[in-house]
Amino acid sequence: MTTTQASEPMDLGALRERYRFERERRVRPDGAGQYQSAEAEFGYYAADPYVDGTAGREPLRDTVDVAVVGGGFGGILAGARMRQQGVARVRIVEKGGDFGGTWYWNRYPGIHCDIESHVYLPMLDETGYVPEWKYAPGEEIRQHAMRIARKYDLYPDALFSTAVTSLTWDEASGTWLVATDRGDAFHATYVVTSTGTLSEPKLPGIPGIETFRGHTFHTSRWDYSYTGGTPEGGMTGLSGKRVGIVGTGATGVQAIPVLAEDAQHVYVFQRTPSSVDVRANRRTTAEDVGADHDGWARERRENFLRIVSGETAGQDLVADGWTASAGLLEKLLPSFSRDQAGAAFEAAYEAADAAKMNELRTRVEQSVTDPDTAEKLKPWYRYACKRPTFSDKYYAAFNRDNVSLVDTADTHGIERITEDGAVVGDDTYELDCLIFATGFSVGVSGILSGKLPVQGRGGAQLLHAWARQGPRTLHGFSSNGFPNLIHMGSLHNASSVNFTHVLDEQAVHAAALVAAAESGSALIEPSAEAEDAWMAVMAKDAADHEWFHAECTPGYYNREGLGRPNTASAYPHGAAAFHELLKRWREESIGEVLRPRAAR
């Protein structure tokens, strides 16, 4: 197929054909089966490189008010909002060695957030902190997570390097029995699950992966004992080393430029290129972001949420790549405010999409000096097919003599790994170090992965019940038959590119549920009829995005090319509208979810 320069005008018919061609090159019949669990198959890929979690302690047999499963931002925010409601004993159980969740595990070189820090970092108003950078580095984010935990005194009861293994409702005491892999068996009146959507590292199922004799690790477990240095660079351990990195998503885009500065040679194994827009990161001051009055951060993040959720705002306070392209997120987010539909809308949407993607492909041409490399780095798909990335250093890395792009589209990835390197087609790449920037099994942690069995009233198994009829909740938080169990995450509520904002709204709601139950001496448990009504709301106006994602190049958004399930997974009228709905419900109808608590 002949190559058309991205800077030349293209008719939409030709562009659709090019997109279809590039998709078919990459689709594999095994779909998501091409990946394997890093934790299950190769435990050393999932081990904690930052602390020794094996230190002994006595198992706990006590009782707390609230147990929170997960110590990322969701769990921390749940704990903080519970404290604001006067809850005394809050125990957060976290398998990492400290608070932070994904920001505890991910400390790879170059790591930054791709959402502006002044809207991404939660509770800035409450902690009085103003981020130093427009896009915060990972360590600043991790320190902020710890700052919130300290402010709300969440450390004393926390259990780190500990995984919850089961939750069992005890009808006699009206509490949950929480069991862990450290032998704990304590009780909690309420349980909040916040196990995250990006917590299970995955590896490609490449034949021979276990035979590699060089050094290897996953980016979420970066081994600085081998590389030396810090997330800022200075990895002297890579001097003279041939390094291969698999994956060019958000992680690879950030790590590769830093690796290029320190390794003898870097081989970048790419299946599908990311779209990489301008980041323009810079240091910021309080004056820059209007941090001169109470509530400044709340106003800023609400403004950002409205814009990227498809709603109007009088002013764009953040003014970055996300807000500039907000209209193109319509197919990316199942929770997006839609007031248009039909052929005219889709035609205008496709034209705007084509213009943006042409702009991004032109950026590649202007940034990468070698035409063949530039062609391989161009993203030939629609904007919402993959989460956009942002970098001012990525493309420049491929102009270095010590960086080679290995395109694996036609071989569907690395074909096999040997003791000494990786094989792609007729070429063998000898490596001293092989790094997997292959991401996570999205949305399948905790309960949905089956690793956290939940037994409710009458011995009912939550996952079994959901397997029969699909997940059923009220607002995504609670389920009939599982009293005082509150879910946080991406199920049946709102979605946004700024997920910490969504999590904080969820934490506020979870704490309000607990406060209402405590004041009324009640259990939190919706009726089956309330679940039915909510599922009907979810389904009524759910957007049909199946066709769009079925045409995308394979990735985790479309189940590796099999199409995105057209199910009611999020509130269909936008995150801002969902948060307003919750607020009204708390003011007017929260009593509907409360049931009398039996005498203990």
Coordinates of C-alpha atoms in Angstrom, one line a residue:
M1 CA 0.0 0.0 0.0
T2 CA 1.5 3.4 -1.0
T3 CA 2.1 5.9 1.8
T4 CA 0.4 9.2 1.7
Q5 CA 2.1 12.1 3.5
A6 CA 0.2 13.3 6.5
S7 CA 0.8 16.9 5.5
E8 CA -1.1 16.4 2.2
P9 CA -4.9 16.7 2.1
M10 CA -6.7 13.4 2.3
D11 CA -10.3 12.6 1.5
L12 CA -12.2 10.8 4.2
G13 CA -12.7 7.7 2.1
A14 CA -9.0 7.3 1.6
L15 CA -8.4 7.9 5.3
R16 CA -10.9 5.3 6.3
E17 CA -9.2 2.8 4.0
R18 CA -5.8 3.6 5.5
Y19 CA -7.2 3.2 9.0
R20 CA -8.8 -0.2 8.1
F21 CA -5.5 -1.4 6.6
E22 CA -3.5 -0.4 9.7
R23 CA -6.0 -2.1 11.9
E24 CA -5.9 -5.4 10.0
R25 CA -2.2 -5.5 10.2
R26 CA -2.3 -5.6 14.0
V27 CA -5.4 -7.7 14.9
R28 CA -4.6 -11.0 16.5
P29 CA -7.1 -13.9 16.8
D30 CA -6.3 -14.4 20.5
G31 CA -7.4 -10.9 21.4
A32 CA -6.7 -10.2 25.1
G33 CA -5.5 -13.8 25.4
Q34 CA -2.1 -12.6 24.1
Y35 CA -1.4 -11.2 27.6
Q36 CA -0.6 -13.0 30.8
S37 CA -0.7 -11.9 34.4
A38 CA 2.7 -10.8 35.6
E39 CA 1.8 -11.7 39.1
A40 CA 0.3 -15.1 38.4
E41 CA 2.8 -16.3 35.8
F42 CA 6.1 -14.6 36.9
G43 CA 5.9 -13.5 40.5
Y44 CA 9.2 -11.6 40.3
Y45 CA 7.6 -9.1 37.9
A46 CA 5.1 -8.2 40.5
A47 CA 7.2 -8.2 43.6
D48 CA 7.6 -4.9 45.6
P49 CA 11.1 -3.5 44.8
Y50 CA 10.7 -0.6 47.3
V51 CA 10.2 -2.3 50.7
D52 CA 10.6 -5.7 52.3
G53 CA 7.0 -6.7 52.9
T54 CA 7.8 -10.0 54.6
A55 CA 8.6 -8.5 58.0
G56 CA 6.5 -10.4 60.5
R57 CA 3.7 -8.9 62.6
E58 CA 1.0 -10.4 64.7
P59 CA -2.3 -11.0 62.9
L60 CA -5.1 -8.7 63.9
R61 CA -8.4 -9.8 65.4
D62 CA -9.9 -6.5 66.3
T63 CA -12.9 -4.5 65.1
V64 CA -12.8 -1.2 63.1
D65 CA -15.6 1.1 61.9
V66 CA -14.5 1.2 58.3
A67 CA -12.2 -1.1 56.3
V68 CA -11.0 0.3 53.0
V69 CA -9.5 -2.2 50.5
G70 CA -6.8 -0.3 48.6
G71 CA -4.5 2.5 49.5
G72 CA -4.4 4.5 46.2
F73 CA -6.1 7.8 45.8
G74 CA -9.5 6.2 46.0
G75 CA -8.8 4.6 49.3
I76 CA -7.0 7.6 50.7
L77 CA -9.9 9.9 49.7
A78 CA -12.4 7.5 51.2
G79 CA -10.5 7.5 54.5
A80 CA -10.2 11.3 54.5
R81 CA -13.9 11.9 53.8
M82 CA -14.8 9.4 56.5
R83 CA -12.7 11.3 58.9
Q84 CA -14.5 14.5 58.0
Q85 CA -17.7 12.7 58.9
G86 CA -16.3 11.9 62.3
V87 CA -15.5 8.2 61.7
A88 CA -13.0 7.1 64.4
R89 CA -11.4 3.9 63.2
V90 CA -10.6 3.7 59.5
R91 CA -8.3 0.9 58.4
I92 CA -6.8 1.0 54.9
V93 CA -5.4 -2.3 53.7
E94 CA -2.9 -1.9 50.9
K95 CA -0.6 -4.5 49.2
G96 CA 2.0 -1.9 48.5
G97 CA 4.5 -0.7 51.2
D98 CA 2.9 2.7 51.6
F99 CA 0.0 4.9 50.3
G100 CA -0.1 5.9 46.7
G101 CA -1.6 3.1 44.6
T102 CA -0.5 3.4 41.0
W103 CA 1.9 6.2 42.1
Y104 CA 3.5 4.0 44.6
W105 CA 4.2 1.2 42.1
N106 CA 5.0 3.4 39.1
R107 CA 8.3 5.2 39.5
Y108 CA 9.8 4.7 36.1
P109 CA 12.1 7.4 34.6
G110 CA 10.3 10.4 33.2
I111 CA 7.0 9.6 35.0
H112 CA 4.6 12.5 35.1
C113 CA 0.8 12.8 35.1
D114 CA -0.8 13.6 31.8
I115 CA -3.6 15.7 33.5
E116 CA -2.7 19.1 34.9
S117 CA -1.6 18.7 38.5
H118 CA -3.8 21.5 39.8
V119 CA -6.9 19.5 38.8
Y120 CA -5.5 16.0 39.1
L121 CA -4.2 16.2 42.7
P122 CA -7.2 16.0 45.0
M123 CA -7.8 17.9 48.2
L124 CA -5.5 20.8 47.3
D125 CA -7.9 23.2 49.0
E126 CA -7.9 21.1 52.2
T127 CA -4.1 20.6 52.4
G128 CA -3.1 24.1 51.3
Y129 CA -0.7 22.7 48.7
V130 CA 0.0 24.2 45.3
P131 CA 1.8 21.9 42.8
E132 CA 5.1 23.0 41.5
W133 CA 4.6 21.9 37.9
K134 CA 1.7 22.1 35.4
Y135 CA 2.1 18.3 35.0
A136 CA 3.4 16.9 38.2
P137 CA 6.2 14.3 38.3
G138 CA 5.3 11.0 39.9
E139 CA 7.2 11.6 43.1
E140 CA 5.3 14.9 43.7
I141 CA 2.1 13.0 43.3
R142 CA 3.1 10.2 45.6
Q143 CA 4.2 12.7 48.3
H144 CA 0.8 14.4 48.0
A145 CA -1.0 11.1 48.5
M146 CA 1.1 10.6 51.7
R147 CA 0.3 14.3 52.7
I148 CA -3.4 13.6 52.6
A149 CA -2.9 10.4 54.6
R150 CA -0.9 12.2 57.3
K151 CA -3.4 15.1 57.5
Y152 CA -6.3 12.8 58.1
D153 CA -4.3 10.4 60.4
L154 CA -4.7 7.4 58.3
Y155 CA -1.4 5.8 59.1
P156 CA -2.0 4.4 62.6
D157 CA -4.5 1.8 61.6
A158 CA -3.2 1.1 58.0
L159 CA -1.9 -2.3 57.0
F160 CA 0.7 -2.2 54.3
S161 CA 2.3 -5.1 52.3
T162 CA -1.0 -6.8 52.9
A163 CA -3.7 -8.1 50.5
V164 CA -7.3 -8.7 51.5
T165 CA -8.2 -12.3 50.5
S166 CA -11.9 -12.5 51.4
L167 CA -14.8 -10.5 52.7
T168 CA -17.5 -12.4 54.6
W169 CA -20.7 -10.9 56.0
D170 CA -21.4 -12.0 59.6
E171 CA -25.1 -11.7 60.2
A172 CA -24.8 -12.3 63.9
S173 CA -22.6 -9.2 64.5
G174 CA -23.7 -7.2 61.6
T175 CA -20.1 -6.7 60.5
W176 CA -17.8 -7.9 57.7
L177 CA -15.0 -10.4 58.5
V178 CA -12.0 -9.2 56.6
A179 CA -9.3 -11.8 56.0
T180 CA -5.8 -11.1 54.6
D181 CA -2.7 -12.9 53.3
R182 CA -1.0 -12.0 56.6
G183 CA -3.4 -14.0 58.7
D184 CA -5.6 -11.1 59.8
A185 CA -9.2 -11.8 60.5
F186 CA -10.7 -8.6 61.8
H187 CA -14.2 -7.2 61.7
A188 CA -15.5 -3.9 60.1
T189 CA -18.9 -2.4 60.3
Y190 CA -18.5 -1.0 56.8
V191 CA -16.2 -2.0 53.9
V192 CA -15.2 0.2 51.0
T193 CA -13.5 -1.5 48.1
S194 CA -11.2 0.7 46.0
T195 CA -8.8 -1.7 44.3
G196 CA -8.2 0.5 41.3
T197 CA -8.5 0.0 37.5
L198 CA -4.7 -0.1 36.9
S199 CA -3.2 -2.4 39.5
E200 CA -2.6 -5.8 37.9
P201 CA 0.6 -5.6 35.7
K202 CA 0.4 -7.7 32.5
L203 CA 3.0 -9.2 30.2
P204 CA 2.7 -10.3 26.6
G205 CA 2.6 -14.0 26.2
I206 CA 5.7 -14.2 24.1
P207 CA 7.2 -17.7 23.7
G208 CA 10.5 -18.0 25.5
I209 CA 9.9 -15.1 27.8
E210 CA 11.0 -17.2 30.8
T211 CA 14.3 -18.1 29.1
F212 CA 15.8 -14.6 28.9
R213 CA 19.2 -14.6 30.7
G214 CA 19.6 -10.8 30.8
H215 CA 17.9 -8.5 33.3
T216 CA 14.2 -7.9 33.0
F217 CA 11.4 -6.1 34.8
H218 CA 8.0 -4.4 34.3
T219 CA 7.9 -0.6 34.3
S220 CA 5.6 -0.7 37.3
R221 CA 8.4 -2.4 39.3
W222 CA 11.3 -0.4 38.0
D223 CA 14.6 -1.9 39.2
Y224 CA 16.8 1.0 40.2
S225 CA 19.2 -1.4 41.9
Y226 CA 20.1 -2.5 38.4
T227 CA 19.7 0.7 36.4
G228 CA 20.9 3.2 39.0
G229 CA 19.6 6.7 39.0
T230 CA 16.2 8.1 39.8
P231 CA 13.0 8.9 37.9
E232 CA 14.9 12.0 36.8
G233 CA 17.6 9.9 35.1
G234 CA 21.3 9.4 35.8
M235 CA 20.9 5.6 35.3
T236 CA 24.6 4.8 35.2
G237 CA 23.9 1.1 35.5
L238 CA 22.8 1.2 31.9
S239 CA 26.1 2.5 30.6
G240 CA 27.3 0.1 28.0
K241 CA 24.0 -1.9 28.1
R242 CA 21.7 -2.8 25.2
V243 CA 18.2 -2.2 26.4
G244 CA 14.9 -3.3 24.8
I245 CA 11.6 -1.8 25.8
V246 CA 8.3 -3.3 24.8
G247 CA 5.4 -0.9 24.6
T248 CA 4.8 2.6 23.3
G249 CA 1.8 3.7 25.3
A250 CA 1.8 6.5 27.9
T251 CA 4.5 4.8 29.9
G252 CA 6.9 4.1 27.0
V253 CA 6.4 7.7 25.7
Q254 CA 7.7 9.0 29.0
A255 CA 10.4 6.4 29.8
I256 CA 12.1 6.1 26.4
P257 CA 13.6 9.6 26.2
V258 CA 15.3 9.1 29.6
L259 CA 16.5 5.6 28.7
A260 CA 18.0 7.1 25.5
E261 CA 20.2 9.4 27.6
D262 CA 21.7 6.7 29.7
A263 CA 21.8 3.4 27.7
Q264 CA 24.4 2.4 25.1
H265 CA 21.5 1.5 22.8
V266 CA 17.7 1.4 23.1
Y267 CA 15.5 -0.8 20.9
V268 CA 11.9 0.3 21.1
F269 CA 9.6 -2.5 20.2
Q270 CA 6.3 -1.0 18.9
R271 CA 3.1 -2.6 17.7
T272 CA 1.0 0.5 17.4
P273 CA 2.2 4.1 17.8
S274 CA 0.6 6.4 20.2
S275 CA -0.7 9.8 19.2
V276 CA 1.7 12.2 20.9
D277 CA 0.6 15.8 21.3
V278 CA 2.5 18.8 22.8
R279 CA 2.8 18.8 26.6
A280 CA 4.5 22.2 27.2
N281 CA 5.2 21.3 30.8
R282 CA 6.5 24.2 33.0
R283 CA 6.9 25.3 36.6
T284 CA 3.9 27.2 37.9
T285 CA 3.2 29.6 40.7
A286 CA 0.2 30.2 42.9
E287 CA -0.5 33.3 40.9
D288 CA -0.5 31.4 37.6
V289 CA -3.4 29.1 38.7
G290 CA -5.4 31.6 40.7
A291 CA -4.6 29.9 44.0
D292 CA -5.3 33.1 46.0
H293 CA -8.7 32.2 47.5
D294 CA -10.5 29.4 49.2
G295 CA -11.9 26.8 46.8
W296 CA -9.6 27.7 43.9
A297 CA -8.7 24.1 43.2
R298 CA -12.3 22.9 43.3
E299 CA -13.3 25.6 40.8
R300 CA -10.5 24.7 38.5
R301 CA -11.2 21.0 38.5
E302 CA -14.9 21.5 38.0
N303 CA -14.2 23.7 35.1
F304 CA -11.9 21.1 33.6
L305 CA -14.5 18.3 34.2
R306 CA -17.3 20.2 32.5
I307 CA -15.2 20.9 29.4
V308 CA -13.9 17.3 28.9
S309 CA -17.3 15.9 29.7
G310 CA -18.9 17.8 26.8
E311 CA -20.6 20.6 28.7
T312 CA -20.1 24.3 28.4
A313 CA -18.0 26.5 30.6
G314 CA -17.6 30.3 30.4
Q315 CA -13.8 30.1 30.5
D316 CA -11.2 27.4 29.9
L317 CA -9.0 27.6 33.1
V318 CA -6.7 24.8 32.2
A319 CA -6.3 25.4 28.5
D320 CA -4.2 22.4 27.4
G321 CA -4.3 19.5 24.9
W322 CA -7.2 17.8 26.7
T323 CA -9.5 20.8 26.7
A324 CA -8.5 21.9 23.2
S325 CA -9.6 18.5 21.8
A326 CA -12.5 17.9 24.3
G327 CA -15.1 17.4 21.5
L328 CA -13.2 14.4 20.2
L329 CA -13.5 12.6 23.6
E330 CA -17.1 11.8 22.8
K331 CA -16.3 8.2 21.7
L332 CA -13.6 7.7 24.4
L333 CA -15.9 8.3 27.4
P334 CA -19.0 6.2 28.0
S335 CA -20.0 9.1 30.3
F336 CA -20.1 12.2 28.0
S337 CA -22.8 14.8 27.7
R338 CA -24.5 14.4 24.3
D339 CA -27.1 16.7 23.0
Q340 CA -26.6 15.7 19.3
A341 CA -26.8 12.5 17.3
G342 CA -27.4 11.3 13.8
A343 CA -25.6 11.4 10.5
A344 CA -24.9 15.2 10.5
F345 CA -23.2 15.0 13.9
E346 CA -21.1 12.0 13.0
A347 CA -20.0 13.6 9.7
A348 CA -18.8 16.7 11.5
Y349 CA -17.2 14.6 14.2
E350 CA -15.3 12.6 11.7
A351 CA -14.1 15.7 9.9
A352 CA -12.8 17.2 13.1
D353 CA -11.2 14.0 14.0
A354 CA -9.4 13.7 10.7
A355 CA -8.1 17.3 11.0
K356 CA -6.7 16.6 14.5
M357 CA -5.1 13.3 13.6
N358 CA -3.6 14.9 10.4
E359 CA -2.1 17.6 12.7
L360 CA -0.6 14.9 15.0
R361 CA 0.9 13.0 12.0
T362 CA 2.4 16.2 10.7
R363 CA 4.0 16.8 14.0
V364 CA 5.8 13.5 13.6
E365 CA 7.1 14.5 10.1
Q366 CA 8.4 17.8 11.5
S367 CA 10.0 16.2 14.5
V368 CA 11.7 13.0 13.3
T369 CA 14.5 13.3 10.8
D370 CA 14.5 9.8 9.3
P371 CA 11.5 9.5 7.0
D372 CA 11.1 5.7 7.5
T373 CA 11.1 6.0 11.2
A374 CA 8.7 9.0 11.1
E375 CA 6.3 6.9 8.9
K376 CA 6.3 4.1 11.5
L377 CA 5.6 6.5 14.3
K378 CA 2.5 8.0 12.7
P379 CA -0.8 7.2 14.4
W380 CA -3.2 5.9 11.7
Y381 CA -6.5 5.6 13.6
R382 CA -9.1 7.9 15.0
Y383 CA -8.4 10.1 18.0
A384 CA -10.6 8.3 20.5
C385 CA -9.3 4.9 19.6
K386 CA -6.5 5.2 22.2
R387 CA -5.9 7.4 25.2
P388 CA -3.9 10.4 23.9
T389 CA -0.4 11.0 25.1
F390 CA 1.6 14.2 25.5
S391 CA 5.4 14.7 25.3
D392 CA 7.9 17.3 24.3
K393 CA 10.8 14.8 24.2
Y394 CA 9.5 11.6 22.8
Y395 CA 10.0 12.2 19.0
A396 CA 13.4 13.8 19.5
A397 CA 14.7 10.6 21.1
F398 CA 14.4 8.8 17.7
N399 CA 16.8 11.3 16.2
R400 CA 19.6 9.9 18.4
D401 CA 22.0 7.4 16.9
N402 CA 21.5 5.1 19.9
V403 CA 17.8 4.6 19.5
S404 CA 16.2 2.2 17.1
L405 CA 12.5 1.7 16.4
V406 CA 11.5 -1.9 15.8
D407 CA 8.1 -2.0 14.2
T408 CA 6.3 -5.2 15.0
A409 CA 2.9 -4.6 13.4
D410 CA 3.2 -7.2 10.8
T411 CA 4.5 -9.9 13.2
H412 CA 1.9 -9.0 15.9
G413 CA 4.6 -8.2 18.3
I414 CA 7.9 -9.8 19.2
E415 CA 7.7 -13.4 17.9
R416 CA 9.9 -15.0 20.5
I417 CA 12.4 -14.3 23.2
T418 CA 15.7 -16.2 23.4
E419 CA 18.3 -16.4 26.1
D420 CA 20.1 -13.4 24.6
G421 CA 17.4 -11.2 23.1
A422 CA 14.3 -10.8 21.0
V423 CA 13.3 -12.1 17.5
V424 CA 11.2 -10.0 15.1
G425 CA 10.9 -11.4 11.6
D426 CA 14.4 -12.3 10.3
D427 CA 16.1 -10.1 12.8
T428 CA 17.5 -11.0 16.3
Y429 CA 18.2 -8.1 18.7
E430 CA 20.7 -9.0 21.3
L431 CA 19.8 -7.4 24.7
D432 CA 21.3 -7.0 28.1
C433 CA 18.1 -5.7 29.6
L434 CA 14.4 -6.2 28.5
I435 CA 11.8 -3.8 30.0
F436 CA 8.1 -4.4 29.6
A437 CA 6.0 -1.2 29.4
T438 CA 2.9 -3.3 28.6
G439 CA 0.5 -1.8 31.1
F440 CA -2.2 -3.3 33.2
S441 CA -5.2 -5.5 33.0
V442 CA -7.7 -2.6 33.0
G443 CA -10.6 -2.9 35.3
V444 CA -10.1 -6.5 36.4
S445 CA -8.6 -6.0 39.8
G446 CA -10.1 -7.0 43.1
I447 CA -13.6 -8.3 43.0
L448 CA -13.9 -8.5 39.2
S449 CA -10.7 -10.5 38.9
G450 CA -12.0 -13.1 41.3
K451 CA -9.0 -12.6 43.6
L452 CA -11.2 -11.0 46.3
P453 CA -14.2 -13.3 47.0
V454 CA -17.1 -11.6 48.7
Q455 CA -19.8 -13.6 50.5
G456 CA -22.9 -11.6 51.5
R457 CA -26.1 -12.4 53.3
G458 CA -27.1 -16.1 53.2
G459 CA -23.7 -17.1 51.8
A460 CA -24.3 -15.4 48.4
Q461 CA -21.2 -14.9 46.4
L462 CA -21.0 -11.5 44.8
L463 CA -19.0 -12.4 41.7
H464 CA -21.2 -15.5 41.1
A465 CA -24.4 -13.3 41.3
W466 CA -22.9 -10.8 38.8
A467 CA -21.7 -13.5 36.5
R468 CA -25.3 -14.7 36.1
Q469 CA -26.9 -11.4 35.4
G470 CA -24.1 -8.8 35.1
P471 CA -23.1 -6.4 37.8
R472 CA -26.0 -4.8 39.6
T473 CA -25.7 -1.8 41.9
L474 CA -27.4 1.4 42.9
H475 CA -25.3 4.3 41.5
G476 CA -22.3 1.9 41.3
F477 CA -21.9 1.9 45.1
S478 CA -24.0 -0.8 46.8
S479 CA -25.8 -4.0 46.0
N480 CA -28.8 -5.9 47.4
G481 CA -27.8 -8.8 49.6
F482 CA -24.4 -7.2 50.5
P483 CA -25.1 -4.7 53.3
N484 CA -22.6 -2.0 54.3
L485 CA -20.4 -2.9 51.3
I486 CA -19.5 0.2 49.2
H487 CA -17.7 0.0 45.9
M488 CA -15.5 2.7 44.4
G489 CA -14.2 2.6 40.9
S490 CA -15.5 2.8 37.3
L491 CA -18.7 0.6 37.6
H492 CA -22.1 2.1 37.0
N493 CA -21.3 5.7 37.8
A494 CA -19.3 8.4 36.0
S495 CA -16.2 8.4 33.9
S496 CA -13.7 11.1 33.1
V497 CA -10.1 11.4 31.9
N498 CA -9.4 13.0 35.3
F499 CA -10.3 9.9 37.4
T500 CA -9.1 11.3 40.7
H501 CA -11.9 13.9 40.5
V502 CA -14.4 11.1 40.0
L503 CA -12.9 9.2 42.9
D504 CA -13.2 12.1 45.3
E505 CA -16.9 12.6 44.4
Q506 CA -17.3 8.9 45.1
A507 CA -15.5 9.2 48.5
V508 CA -17.8 12.1 49.5
H509 CA -20.8 9.9 48.7
A510 CA -19.4 6.9 50.5
A511 CA -18.8 8.9 53.6
A512 CA -22.3 10.4 53.5
L513 CA -23.7 6.9 53.2
V514 CA -21.8 5.8 56.3
A515 CA -22.8 8.9 58.2
A516 CA -26.5 8.4 57.4
A517 CA -26.4 4.8 58.4
E518 CA -24.7 5.6 61.7
S519 CA -27.1 8.4 62.6
G520 CA -30.1 6.1 61.9
S521 CA -28.5 2.9 63.3
A522 CA -29.2 1.4 59.9
L523 CA -27.6 -0.8 57.2
I524 CA -26.7 0.4 53.8
E525 CA -28.4 -1.9 51.3
P526 CA -30.5 -1.0 48.3
S527 CA -33.6 -3.0 47.3
A528 CA -33.6 -5.1 44.2
E529 CA -36.2 -2.6 42.8
A530 CA -33.8 0.3 43.3
E531 CA -31.1 -1.6 41.4
D532 CA -33.5 -2.3 38.6
A533 CA -34.5 1.3 38.4
W534 CA -30.8 2.4 38.3
M535 CA -29.9 -0.1 35.6
A536 CA -32.8 1.2 33.5
V537 CA -31.5 4.7 33.8
M538 CA -28.1 3.5 32.8
A539 CA -29.4 1.7 29.7
K540 CA -32.0 4.2 28.6
D541 CA -29.7 6.7 26.8
A542 CA -26.4 4.6 26.7
A543 CA -24.5 5.6 23.6
D544 CA -23.7 3.0 20.9
H545 CA -19.9 3.0 20.6
E546 CA -19.5 -0.6 19.6
W547 CA -19.2 0.2 15.9
F548 CA -16.6 2.9 16.5
H549 CA -14.3 0.8 18.6
A550 CA -14.7 -2.2 16.3
E551 CA -13.0 -0.1 13.6
C552 CA -10.1 0.9 15.8
T553 CA -6.6 -0.6 15.9
P554 CA -6.4 -3.1 18.8
G555 CA -5.9 -2.0 22.3
Y556 CA -7.4 -2.2 25.7
Y557 CA -10.3 0.2 24.8
N558 CA -11.7 -2.3 22.3
R559 CA -10.7 -5.7 23.8
E560 CA -7.7 -5.9 21.5
G561 CA -9.7 -5.4 18.3
L562 CA -12.8 -7.4 19.2
G563 CA -14.9 -4.3 19.7
R564 CA -16.0 -2.4 22.8
P565 CA -18.8 -4.0 24.7
N566 CA -21.9 -1.8 24.2
T567 CA -23.1 -2.2 27.8
A568 CA -24.3 0.4 30.3
S569 CA -21.1 0.8 32.2
A570 CA -21.4 4.5 33.0
Y571 CA -24.0 7.2 33.5
P572 CA -24.8 8.4 30.0
H573 CA -25.2 12.1 30.6
G574 CA -21.8 13.2 31.8
A575 CA -19.8 13.2 35.0
A576 CA -20.8 16.7 36.0
A577 CA -24.5 15.7 35.7
F578 CA -23.9 12.5 37.6
H579 CA -22.3 14.3 40.5
E580 CA -25.3 16.7 40.7
L581 CA -27.6 13.7 40.7
L582 CA -25.7 12.2 43.6
K583 CA -25.8 15.4 45.5
R584 CA -29.6 15.7 45.1
W585 CA -30.1 12.1 46.0
R586 CA -28.1 12.6 49.2
E587 CA -30.3 15.6 50.1
E588 CA -33.6 14.1 49.2
S589 CA -33.5 10.3 49.1
I590 CA -30.6 8.8 51.0
G591 CA -33.1 7.1 53.4
E592 CA -34.2 4.8 50.6
V593 CA -31.0 2.8 50.9
L594 CA -31.1 2.4 54.6
R595 CA -32.5 -0.7 56.3
P596 CA -33.1 -1.3 60.0
R597 CA -30.1 -2.8 61.7
A598 CA -30.9 -6.0 63.7
A599 CA -30.0 -5.8 67.4
R600 CA -26.5 -7.1 68.0

